mmCIF file of C-alpha atoms and ligand atoms in Angstrom:
data_model
loop_
_atom_site.group_PDB
_atom_site.id
_atom_site.type_symbol
_atom_site.label_atom_id
_atom_site.label_comp_id
_atom_site.label_asym_id
_atom_site.label_seq_id
_atom_site.Cartn_x
_atom_site.Cartn_y
_atom_site.Cartn_z
ATOM 1 C CA MET A 1 11.158 -0.503 -7.174
ATOM 2 C CA PRO A 2 8.680 -1.402 -9.918
ATOM 3 C CA HIS A 3 6.313 1.420 -8.992
ATOM 4 C CA THR A 4 6.331 4.965 -7.633
ATOM 5 C CA THR A 5 6.038 5.408 -3.880
ATOM 6 C CA PRO A 6 2.397 4.607 -3.096
ATOM 7 C CA THR A 7 0.075 6.198 -0.600
ATOM 8 C CA TYR A 8 -0.385 3.393 1.852
ATOM 9 C CA ARG A 9 -3.773 2.686 3.390
ATOM 10 C CA ILE A 10 -4.500 0.713 6.545
ATOM 11 C CA ALA A 11 -7.913 -0.926 6.644
ATOM 12 C CA PRO A 12 -8.780 -2.362 10.067
ATOM 13 C CA SER A 13 -11.165 -5.323 9.808
ATOM 14 C CA LEU A 14 -14.155 -5.133 12.145
ATOM 15 C CA LEU A 15 -14.228 -8.944 12.158
ATOM 16 C CA SER A 16 -11.956 -8.869 15.218
ATOM 17 C CA ALA A 17 -13.798 -6.032 16.970
ATOM 18 C CA ASP A 18 -16.015 -6.600 20.011
ATOM 19 C CA PHE A 19 -19.401 -7.119 18.345
ATOM 20 C CA ALA A 20 -21.215 -6.161 21.537
ATOM 21 C CA ARG A 21 -19.681 -2.689 21.186
ATOM 22 C CA LEU A 22 -19.390 -2.365 17.419
ATOM 23 C CA GLY A 23 -20.154 1.358 17.175
ATOM 24 C CA GLU A 24 -17.629 2.262 19.875
ATOM 25 C CA GLU A 25 -15.028 -0.005 18.293
ATOM 26 C CA LEU A 26 -15.569 1.685 14.928
ATOM 27 C CA LYS A 27 -15.150 5.147 16.450
ATOM 28 C CA ALA A 28 -12.050 4.084 18.382
ATOM 29 C CA VAL A 29 -10.311 2.653 15.344
ATOM 30 C CA ILE A 30 -11.156 5.724 13.255
ATOM 31 C CA ALA A 31 -9.764 7.929 16.038
ATOM 32 C CA GLY A 32 -6.712 5.660 15.964
ATOM 33 C CA GLY A 33 -6.040 6.497 12.318
ATOM 34 C CA ALA A 34 -7.901 3.929 10.170
ATOM 35 C CA ASP A 35 -7.809 4.952 6.496
ATOM 36 C CA TRP A 36 -10.597 2.575 5.446
ATOM 37 C CA ILE A 37 -12.950 0.314 7.389
ATOM 38 C CA HIS A 38 -12.795 -3.292 6.157
ATOM 39 C CA PHE A 39 -16.161 -5.031 6.478
ATOM 40 C CA ASP A 40 -16.038 -8.837 6.169
ATOM 41 C CA VAL A 41 -19.325 -10.294 4.981
ATOM 42 C CA MET A 42 -19.627 -14.093 5.390
ATOM 43 C CA ASP A 43 -22.658 -16.180 4.454
ATOM 44 C CA ASN A 44 -22.074 -19.684 5.903
ATOM 45 C CA HIS A 45 -22.140 -20.986 2.325
ATOM 46 C CA TYR A 46 -19.215 -19.594 0.373
ATOM 47 C CA VAL A 47 -17.246 -19.646 3.635
ATOM 48 C CA PRO A 48 -17.980 -21.612 6.819
ATOM 49 C CA ASN A 49 -18.801 -18.607 8.973
ATOM 50 C CA LEU A 50 -21.502 -15.981 9.315
ATOM 51 C CA THR A 51 -21.005 -12.312 10.153
ATOM 52 C CA PHE A 52 -23.067 -9.223 9.395
ATOM 53 C CA GLY A 53 -25.209 -7.877 6.581
ATOM 54 C CA PRO A 54 -26.205 -4.602 4.935
ATOM 55 C CA MET A 55 -28.326 -3.399 7.877
ATOM 56 C CA VAL A 56 -25.277 -3.387 10.133
ATOM 57 C CA CYS A 57 -23.260 -1.641 7.419
ATOM 58 C CA GLN A 58 -25.918 1.027 7.103
ATOM 59 C CA ALA A 59 -26.030 1.585 10.868
ATOM 60 C CA LEU A 60 -22.243 2.017 11.020
ATOM 61 C CA LYS A 61 -22.048 4.229 7.931
ATOM 62 C CA ALA A 62 -23.343 7.219 9.906
ATOM 63 C CA HIS A 63 -20.277 6.969 12.157
ATOM 64 C CA CYS A 64 -17.622 6.571 9.447
ATOM 65 C CA GLN A 65 -16.296 10.096 9.911
ATOM 66 C CA ARG A 66 -13.072 11.544 11.227
ATOM 67 C CA ALA A 67 -12.958 14.392 13.733
ATOM 68 C CA ASP A 68 -12.339 16.829 10.858
ATOM 69 C CA GLY A 69 -15.579 15.676 9.201
ATOM 70 C CA SER A 70 -13.910 13.726 6.382
ATOM 71 C CA ALA A 71 -15.471 10.397 5.450
ATOM 72 C CA VAL A 72 -13.811 7.046 6.093
ATOM 73 C CA PRO A 73 -14.572 4.697 3.179
ATOM 74 C CA ILE A 74 -16.269 1.376 3.895
ATOM 75 C CA ASP A 75 -14.413 -1.433 2.145
ATOM 76 C CA VAL A 76 -16.855 -4.340 1.854
ATOM 77 C CA HIS A 77 -15.290 -7.770 1.334
ATOM 78 C CA LEU A 78 -18.042 -10.117 0.176
ATOM 79 C CA MET A 79 -17.442 -13.777 0.990
ATOM 80 C CA VAL A 80 -20.884 -14.732 -0.295
ATOM 81 C CA GLN A 81 -22.460 -16.709 -3.101
ATOM 82 C CA PRO A 82 -24.317 -15.538 -5.143
ATOM 83 C CA VAL A 83 -22.810 -12.057 -5.333
ATOM 84 C CA ASP A 84 -25.046 -9.628 -7.178
ATOM 85 C CA SER A 85 -28.068 -9.192 -4.921
ATOM 86 C CA LEU A 86 -25.986 -8.627 -1.778
ATOM 87 C CA ALA A 87 -23.551 -6.354 -3.633
ATOM 88 C CA ALA A 88 -26.501 -4.138 -4.577
ATOM 89 C CA ALA A 89 -27.787 -4.177 -0.997
ATOM 90 C CA PHE A 90 -24.373 -3.108 0.318
ATOM 91 C CA ALA A 91 -24.157 -0.322 -2.250
ATOM 92 C CA ASP A 92 -27.520 0.936 -0.969
ATOM 93 C CA ALA A 93 -26.235 0.585 2.609
ATOM 94 C CA GLY A 94 -23.370 3.010 1.971
ATOM 95 C CA ALA A 95 -20.438 0.841 0.899
ATOM 96 C CA ASP A 96 -17.734 2.760 -0.974
ATOM 97 C CA LEU A 97 -15.789 -0.231 -2.302
ATOM 98 C CA ILE A 98 -17.230 -3.710 -2.871
ATOM 99 C CA SER A 99 -15.027 -6.715 -3.608
ATOM 100 C CA PHE A 100 -16.048 -10.275 -4.356
ATOM 101 C CA HIS A 101 -14.458 -13.646 -5.097
ATOM 102 C CA PRO A 102 -14.686 -14.478 -8.830
ATOM 103 C CA GLU A 103 -15.428 -18.146 -7.993
ATOM 104 C CA ALA A 104 -18.611 -16.984 -6.279
ATOM 105 C CA SER A 105 -20.037 -15.235 -9.331
ATOM 106 C CA GLY A 106 -21.368 -16.964 -12.430
ATOM 107 C CA HIS A 107 -20.686 -13.820 -14.473
ATOM 108 C CA VAL A 108 -17.731 -11.894 -13.105
ATOM 109 C CA HIS A 109 -17.826 -9.072 -15.614
ATOM 110 C CA ARG A 110 -21.523 -8.521 -15.026
ATOM 111 C CA SER A 111 -21.011 -8.417 -11.246
ATOM 112 C CA VAL A 112 -18.239 -5.817 -11.652
ATOM 113 C CA GLN A 113 -20.461 -3.684 -13.868
ATOM 114 C CA ALA A 114 -23.376 -4.010 -11.453
ATOM 115 C CA ILE A 115 -21.227 -2.716 -8.567
ATOM 116 C CA LYS A 116 -19.943 0.198 -10.639
ATOM 117 C CA ALA A 117 -23.417 1.056 -11.872
ATOM 118 C CA LYS A 118 -24.321 1.630 -8.229
ATOM 119 C CA GLY A 119 -21.516 4.195 -7.952
ATOM 120 C CA CYS A 120 -19.150 1.998 -5.905
ATOM 121 C CA LYS A 121 -15.595 0.970 -6.653
ATOM 122 C CA ALA A 122 -15.300 -2.692 -7.610
ATOM 123 C CA GLY A 123 -12.666 -5.209 -6.537
ATOM 124 C CA LEU A 124 -11.782 -8.840 -7.193
ATOM 125 C CA VAL A 125 -10.514 -11.101 -4.408
ATOM 126 C CA PHE A 126 -8.061 -13.962 -4.932
ATOM 127 C CA ASN A 127 -7.907 -16.907 -2.552
ATOM 128 C CA PRO A 128 -4.507 -18.484 -1.796
ATOM 129 C CA ALA A 129 -5.026 -21.176 -4.481
ATOM 130 C CA THR A 130 -6.731 -18.943 -7.058
ATOM 131 C CA PRO A 131 -4.637 -17.775 -10.022
ATOM 132 C CA LEU A 132 -4.847 -14.214 -11.312
ATOM 133 C CA ASP A 133 -5.986 -15.286 -14.808
ATOM 134 C CA VAL A 134 -9.390 -13.641 -14.589
ATOM 135 C CA LEU A 135 -7.557 -10.295 -14.580
ATOM 136 C CA ASP A 136 -6.680 -10.892 -18.263
ATOM 137 C CA TRP A 137 -10.216 -9.816 -19.071
ATOM 138 C CA THR A 138 -11.240 -7.643 -16.141
ATOM 139 C CA ILE A 139 -8.316 -5.411 -15.210
ATOM 140 C CA ASP A 140 -9.589 -2.529 -17.330
ATOM 141 C CA ASP A 141 -12.821 -2.462 -15.342
ATOM 142 C CA ILE A 142 -11.812 -2.835 -11.706
ATOM 143 C CA ASP A 143 -10.543 -0.447 -9.024
ATOM 144 C CA LEU A 144 -9.055 -2.887 -6.547
ATOM 145 C CA ILE A 145 -7.327 -6.270 -6.377
ATOM 146 C CA LEU A 146 -7.467 -8.018 -3.005
ATOM 147 C CA ILE A 147 -4.983 -10.821 -2.436
ATOM 148 C CA MET A 148 -5.920 -13.224 0.346
ATOM 149 C CA SER A 149 -2.929 -14.238 2.435
ATOM 150 C CA VAL A 150 -5.114 -16.635 4.459
ATOM 151 C CA ASN A 151 -8.098 -18.745 3.488
ATOM 152 C CA PRO A 152 -11.228 -16.641 3.904
ATOM 153 C CA GLY A 153 -13.585 -17.251 6.796
ATOM 154 C CA PHE A 154 -11.763 -16.437 10.020
ATOM 155 C CA GLY A 155 -9.551 -13.818 11.611
ATOM 156 C CA GLY A 156 -6.341 -14.578 13.438
ATOM 157 C CA GLN A 157 -4.770 -17.002 10.933
ATOM 158 C CA SER A 158 -1.106 -17.032 9.890
ATOM 159 C CA PHE A 159 0.124 -15.277 6.772
ATOM 160 C CA ILE A 160 0.645 -17.678 3.824
ATOM 161 C CA ASP A 161 3.986 -16.792 2.241
ATOM 162 C CA SER A 162 3.053 -17.689 -1.348
ATOM 163 C CA ALA A 163 0.842 -14.583 -1.277
ATOM 164 C CA LEU A 164 4.013 -12.508 -1.650
ATOM 165 C CA ARG A 165 4.660 -13.966 -5.119
ATOM 166 C CA LYS A 166 1.058 -13.362 -6.072
ATOM 167 C CA ILE A 167 1.282 -9.754 -4.884
ATOM 168 C CA GLU A 168 4.364 -9.281 -7.092
ATOM 169 C CA GLN A 169 2.478 -10.701 -10.077
ATOM 170 C CA ALA A 170 -0.552 -8.528 -9.401
ATOM 171 C CA ARG A 171 1.685 -5.451 -9.110
ATOM 172 C CA LYS A 172 3.175 -6.202 -12.538
ATOM 173 C CA ARG A 173 -0.285 -6.501 -14.043
ATOM 174 C CA ILE A 174 -1.391 -3.209 -12.485
ATOM 175 C CA ASP A 175 1.724 -1.390 -13.690
ATOM 176 C CA ALA A 176 1.265 -2.821 -17.203
ATOM 177 C CA SER A 177 -2.375 -1.693 -17.229
ATOM 178 C CA GLY A 178 -1.407 1.899 -16.441
ATOM 179 C CA ARG A 179 -4.585 2.151 -14.375
ATOM 180 C CA ASP A 180 -5.128 3.436 -10.855
ATOM 181 C CA ILE A 181 -5.881 0.170 -9.045
ATOM 182 C CA ARG A 182 -5.380 -0.444 -5.324
ATOM 183 C CA LEU A 183 -3.499 -3.630 -4.376
ATOM 184 C CA GLU A 184 -4.839 -4.781 -1.025
ATOM 185 C CA VAL A 185 -3.726 -7.728 1.094
ATOM 186 C CA ASP A 186 -5.877 -9.510 3.655
ATOM 187 C CA GLY A 187 -4.908 -12.008 6.332
ATOM 188 C CA GLY A 188 -2.162 -12.332 8.920
ATOM 189 C CA ILE A 189 -0.853 -8.778 8.495
ATOM 190 C CA LYS A 190 1.135 -7.643 11.549
ATOM 191 C CA ILE A 191 3.559 -4.865 12.459
ATOM 192 C CA ASP A 192 6.466 -7.186 11.764
ATOM 193 C CA ASN A 193 5.497 -8.384 8.272
ATOM 194 C CA ILE A 194 3.746 -5.341 6.762
ATOM 195 C CA ARG A 195 6.992 -3.965 5.301
ATOM 196 C CA ARG A 196 7.679 -7.231 3.467
ATOM 197 C CA VAL A 197 4.167 -7.188 2.038
ATOM 198 C CA ALA A 198 4.605 -3.581 0.895
ATOM 199 C CA ASP A 199 7.951 -4.442 -0.698
ATOM 200 C CA ALA A 200 6.183 -7.121 -2.757
ATOM 201 C CA GLY A 201 3.967 -4.351 -4.150
ATOM 202 C CA ALA A 202 0.919 -4.008 -1.911
ATOM 203 C CA ASP A 203 -0.376 -0.538 -1.018
ATOM 204 C CA THR A 204 -3.408 -1.326 1.158
ATOM 205 C CA PHE A 205 -3.371 -3.531 4.248
ATOM 206 C CA VAL A 206 -6.237 -5.203 6.046
ATOM 207 C CA ALA A 207 -5.533 -5.976 9.686
ATOM 208 C CA GLY A 208 -8.043 -7.455 12.108
ATOM 209 C CA SER A 209 -6.566 -9.295 15.076
ATOM 210 C CA ALA A 210 -3.315 -7.295 14.959
ATOM 211 C CA ILE A 211 -5.257 -4.104 15.730
ATOM 212 C CA PHE A 212 -8.325 -5.189 17.707
ATOM 213 C CA GLY A 213 -6.293 -7.734 19.660
ATOM 214 C CA LYS A 214 -4.332 -4.915 21.328
ATOM 215 C CA PRO A 215 -5.683 -2.308 23.749
ATOM 216 C CA ASP A 216 -4.263 0.738 21.928
ATOM 217 C CA TYR A 217 -5.402 0.771 18.287
ATOM 218 C CA GLN A 218 -3.555 3.976 17.465
ATOM 219 C CA ALA A 219 -0.281 2.516 18.737
ATOM 220 C CA VAL A 220 -0.611 -0.463 16.373
ATOM 221 C CA ILE A 221 -1.611 1.676 13.378
ATOM 222 C CA ASP A 222 1.245 4.116 14.083
ATOM 223 C CA ALA A 223 3.708 1.219 14.348
ATOM 224 C CA MET A 224 2.451 -0.151 11.024
ATOM 225 C CA ARG A 225 2.931 3.253 9.400
ATOM 226 C CA SER A 226 6.456 3.533 10.817
ATOM 227 C CA ALA A 227 7.286 0.074 9.485
ATOM 228 C CA LEU A 228 6.008 1.177 6.066
ATOM 229 C CA LYS A 229 8.228 4.276 6.186
ATOM 230 C CA GLY A 230 11.287 2.475 7.468
HETATM 231 C C1 DX5 B 301 -10.737 -13.347 6.681
HETATM 232 C C2 DX5 B 301 -11.069 -11.888 6.505
HETATM 233 C C3 DX5 B 301 -10.059 -10.949 7.019
HETATM 234 C C4 DX5 B 301 -9.794 -11.031 8.500
HETATM 235 C C5 DX5 B 301 -8.332 -10.812 8.669
HETATM 236 O O1 DX5 B 301 -11.619 -14.098 5.921
HETATM 237 O O2 DX5 B 301 -11.244 -11.598 5.126
HETATM 238 O O3 DX5 B 301 -10.368 -9.609 6.643
HETATM 239 O O4 DX5 B 301 -10.485 -10.089 9.270
HETATM 240 O O5 DX5 B 301 -8.016 -11.054 9.999
HETATM 241 P P1 DX5 B 301 -6.518 -11.044 10.524
HETATM 242 O O6 DX5 B 301 -5.959 -9.675 10.243
HETATM 243 O O7 DX5 B 301 -6.703 -11.323 11.973
HETATM 244 O O8 DX5 B 301 -5.784 -12.121 9.785
HETATM 245 ZN ZN1 ZN B 302 -11.473 -9.458 4.528
#
């Protein structure tokens, strides 16, 4: 094991929720044990799909609470270009973590600093064909690395296996940095592959269709946690 036993986090993606009942879906998945809420922002420009913006984030923020009153972080995944203006709007709308694709920013370091200046944690997202090189010069500044195991834009796609090698490489970079950086994976995560993804070094798991595609969200999240323990 290249790293100490991590605290795993499961981040259900609202992309696969019933948009006509978004508030109820949010509450149900929090009651079911969501650690973070993953919020997929698409702009019909950087990716060929369009979802929701900061106003929806702000409306949901008020409900991101567990029964014991603790807050559930909102994990905003920006699939937008340009990055900076929307990142600022999401920070104002209550986002806790904001991640963006380095290809979508003309000045990656500046975008990271702008997110942190707003008091949010900053993450970089790597598409299936994107190398990790940009981390050479940014790893000391970021809080999260998000490895895409599908091409961004749609839920319900199949896990791309080469992501496992990239997760291993990212884990090595994090360990070498000595910093506290979350390693999140997004796309095609299911009960039956989550353990493999964790073994490659991931500690945070986005799951959309696997959770919202089943009637009992808690049952899926519990099964994912058991797989992670097993
Ligand atoms: C895809 C999004 C994902 C999506 C994952 O562009 O970034 O977060 O919701 O969906 P599943 O878990 O269904 O692959
Ligand atoms: Zn996502």
